[in-house]
Short mmCIF file of C-alpha atoms in Angstrom, two decimals:
data_model
loop_
_atom_site.label_atom_id
_atom_site.label_comp_id
_atom_site.label_asym_id
_atom_site.label_seq_id
_atom_site.Cartn_x
_atom_site.Cartn_y
_atom_site.Cartn_z
CA ARG R 1 17.52 -31.97 -4.64
CA VAL R 2 19.00 -28.47 -4.82
CA PHE R 3 19.45 -28.45 -1.04
CA MET R 4 21.38 -31.75 -1.21
CA ASN R 5 23.72 -30.32 -3.87
CA MET R 6 24.33 -27.23 -1.73
CA LYS R 7 25.15 -29.46 1.25
CA LYS R 8 27.68 -31.38 -0.88
CA ILE R 9 29.30 -28.15 -2.08
CA PHE R 10 29.51 -26.81 1.46
CA LEU R 11 30.98 -30.08 2.74
CA CYS R 12 33.64 -30.06 -0.01
CA VAL R 13 34.61 -26.45 0.78
CA LEU R 14 34.75 -27.24 4.50
CA ILE R 15 37.02 -30.24 3.92
CA PHE R 16 39.23 -28.12 1.63
CA CYS R 17 39.59 -25.43 4.34
CA VAL R 18 40.44 -28.02 7.01
CA VAL R 19 43.08 -29.65 4.78
CA LEU R 20 44.60 -26.23 4.04
CA SER R 21 44.71 -25.40 7.74
CA PHE R 22 47.13 -28.25 8.51
CA GLY R 23 49.76 -26.55 6.36
CA PHE R 24 49.24 -23.24 8.17
CA ALA R 25 50.15 -24.61 11.61
CA GLU R 26 53.86 -24.98 10.79
CA ASP R 27 54.88 -21.39 10.08
CA ASN R 28 53.17 -18.72 12.18
CA GLY R 29 53.23 -15.18 10.79
CA LYS R 30 51.07 -13.56 13.50
CA ASP R 31 53.80 -11.09 14.45
CA GLU R 32 53.47 -9.52 10.95
CA TYR R 33 49.65 -9.62 10.86
CA PHE R 34 48.11 -6.13 11.19
CA PRO R 35 45.06 -6.22 13.51
CA THR R 36 42.80 -3.59 11.88
CA ALA R 37 41.31 -3.35 8.38
CA ILE R 38 38.88 -1.20 6.40
CA GLY R 39 37.44 -1.80 2.95
CA PHE R 40 34.54 -3.38 1.07
CA ASN R 41 32.87 -6.73 1.77
CA SER R 42 30.10 -8.68 0.01
CA HIS R 43 28.29 -11.81 1.20
CA ALA R 44 25.49 -13.69 -0.57
CA SER R 45 23.68 -17.00 -0.06
CA MET R 46 22.11 -19.33 -2.59
CA GLY R 47 18.82 -18.67 -0.79
CA GLY R 48 18.84 -15.03 -1.92
CA ALA R 49 20.05 -13.35 1.29
CA GLN R 50 22.84 -10.85 0.79
CA SER R 51 24.76 -8.12 2.52
CA MET R 52 27.46 -5.82 1.22
CA GLY R 53 29.10 -2.56 2.01
CA LEU R 54 31.89 -0.73 3.75
CA THR R 55 33.67 -2.85 6.34
CA TYR R 56 35.67 -2.28 9.52
CA GLN R 57 37.48 -5.23 11.11
CA HIS R 58 39.61 -5.51 14.24
CA TRP R 59 41.48 -8.45 15.87
CA PHE R 60 42.41 -8.52 19.56
CA LYS R 61 45.54 -10.17 21.05
CA ASN R 62 43.49 -13.27 22.07
CA ASP R 63 42.72 -14.00 18.37
CA LEU R 64 39.08 -12.90 18.72
CA GLY R 65 37.85 -10.14 16.47
CA TYR R 66 34.79 -8.39 15.13
CA GLN R 67 33.70 -6.98 11.81
CA PHE R 68 31.01 -4.42 10.96
CA SER R 69 29.68 -3.95 7.44
CA PHE R 70 27.12 -1.38 6.30
CA GLY R 71 25.85 -0.70 2.81
CA ALA R 72 22.98 0.97 1.00
CA ILE R 73 22.04 1.32 -2.66
CA MET R 74 19.36 3.58 -4.15
CA ASP R 75 18.31 2.00 -7.41
CA TYR R 76 14.75 1.05 -8.32
CA ASP R 77 14.22 0.38 -4.61
CA PHE R 78 16.20 1.28 -1.50
CA VAL R 79 18.40 -1.69 -0.63
CA TYR R 80 20.31 -1.74 2.66
CA ALA R 81 22.41 -4.16 4.70
CA LEU R 82 23.98 -4.12 8.17
CA ASP R 83 26.10 -7.05 9.30
CA VAL R 84 28.04 -7.73 12.54
CA GLN R 85 30.39 -10.71 12.83
CA LEU R 86 32.36 -12.27 15.67
CA GLN R 87 35.51 -13.91 14.31
CA LYS R 88 38.17 -16.30 15.66
CA LEU R 89 41.61 -16.31 14.05
CA LEU R 90 42.72 -19.94 13.77
CA PHE R 91 46.06 -19.75 11.92
CA VAL R 92 48.31 -17.21 10.22
CA HIS R 93 50.81 -18.62 7.71
CA LYS R 94 53.75 -16.65 6.36
CA GLN R 95 54.34 -17.45 2.70
CA GLN R 96 57.91 -17.24 1.45
CA GLY R 97 58.20 -13.60 0.37
CA LYS R 98 54.63 -13.53 -0.97
CA GLY R 99 52.63 -12.35 2.02
CA LEU R 100 50.41 -13.93 4.64
CA THR R 101 47.46 -16.31 4.61
CA SER R 102 45.05 -16.74 7.51
CA LEU R 103 42.27 -19.14 8.36
CA PHE R 104 39.42 -17.92 10.58
CA ALA R 105 35.99 -18.97 11.80
CA TRP R 106 33.12 -16.49 11.85
CA GLY R 107 29.55 -16.12 12.98
CA GLY R 108 27.31 -13.17 12.36
CA VAL R 109 23.92 -11.54 12.46
CA GLY R 110 22.54 -8.85 10.23
CA VAL R 111 19.57 -7.09 8.77
CA SER R 112 18.98 -6.58 5.07
CA SER R 113 16.24 -5.78 2.61
CA THR R 114 14.84 -8.55 0.44
CA ASP R 115 12.35 -8.81 -2.42
CA VAL R 116 9.13 -10.55 -1.35
CA TYR R 117 6.64 -11.82 -3.94
CA VAL R 118 3.18 -10.30 -3.30
CA ASP R 119 -0.03 -11.52 -4.98
CA THR R 120 -3.12 -9.49 -4.00
CA GLY R 121 -5.46 -11.22 -6.44
CA ASP R 122 -5.75 -8.22 -8.78
CA SER R 123 -2.04 -7.63 -9.15
CA TYR R 124 1.25 -9.21 -8.29
CA GLY R 125 4.84 -8.17 -8.00
CA TYR R 126 7.69 -7.76 -5.56
CA GLU R 127 7.96 -5.56 -2.49
CA VAL R 128 11.13 -4.75 -0.59
CA LYS R 129 10.86 -5.91 3.04
CA PRO R 130 13.36 -6.34 5.87
CA ALA R 131 15.02 -9.67 6.63
CA ILE R 132 17.12 -10.85 9.57
CA LEU R 133 20.20 -12.87 8.69
CA ALA R 134 22.21 -15.33 10.82
CA SER R 135 25.34 -16.96 9.42
CA ALA R 136 28.43 -18.98 10.33
CA GLY R 137 31.38 -20.53 8.52
CA LEU R 138 35.09 -20.45 7.74
CA GLY R 139 37.20 -17.91 5.91
CA ILE R 140 40.57 -17.74 4.20
CA GLU R 141 42.35 -14.40 3.89
CA PHE R 142 45.18 -13.66 1.47
CA ILE R 143 47.36 -10.66 2.41
CA TYR R 144 49.75 -9.15 -0.12
CA PHE R 145 52.30 -6.33 0.34
CA ASN R 146 51.59 -6.49 4.12
CA HIS R 147 48.41 -4.41 3.72
CA LEU R 148 46.18 -5.58 0.83
CA SER R 149 43.77 -8.24 2.09
CA ILE R 150 41.40 -10.43 0.08
CA PRO R 151 39.12 -12.45 2.41
CA LEU R 152 37.03 -15.35 1.08
CA LYS R 153 34.25 -16.72 3.31
CA PHE R 154 32.25 -19.93 3.03
CA GLY R 155 29.35 -20.82 5.30
CA VAL R 156 25.66 -21.21 5.89
CA THR R 157 23.22 -18.30 6.09
CA GLY R 158 19.69 -18.34 7.45
CA GLN R 159 17.19 -15.66 6.44
CA PHE R 160 14.20 -14.97 8.69
CA LEU R 161 11.02 -12.81 8.70
CA ASN R 162 10.37 -12.69 4.93
CA ASN R 163 11.23 -15.51 2.50
CA PRO R 164 12.70 -17.73 5.25
CA SER R 165 15.51 -19.96 4.02
CA VAL R 166 18.80 -21.60 4.98
CA ALA R 167 21.45 -21.92 2.29
CA VAL R 168 25.14 -22.18 1.53
CA SER R 169 26.77 -18.75 1.32
CA PHE R 170 29.91 -17.18 -0.08
CA GLY R 171 31.58 -13.88 0.71
CA CYS R 172 34.54 -11.93 -0.58
CA GLY R 173 36.02 -8.51 -0.17
CA ILE R 174 39.02 -6.26 -0.45
CA LEU R 175 40.48 -4.65 2.67
CA TYR R 176 43.36 -2.40 3.61
CA ARG R 177 45.05 -3.82 6.72
CA PHE R 178 46.93 -1.52 9.14
#
């Protein structure tokens, strides 16, 4: 039942992105779109997989690009994430005096730490173990003042090795584009 609701949410977001993309095709602002960005990115799925950290992104002239994200947190346990994405820029729309908006497709792989429930008979609890992530989806990026970028990503993420799952995912970030 939960999986069916997640599929409906993902389908609605996908339809919303496709409808938005038709408006982007009319006014192309690619000549004002800076190809490189650095900043912070976070991505989480409803299945519990997540990655976050410092991000570097670069677009090539053929509208293909890549993004690397790396993060680590030392709290109760050591939590880490490394994510690599291949991206395809679909449209760049120039808004009237307000900045740029872009639509892009992405696919990625990563490694992260995840909490795994352990029951040894005498005791139980959670252990931090590695997980491999694979994900794909669409993203919308809002660019203000020619440099401030706020990307929003919607997709599906699969988690493997420990606590295997496939779930709808959402990502956001803040980047400086140059």
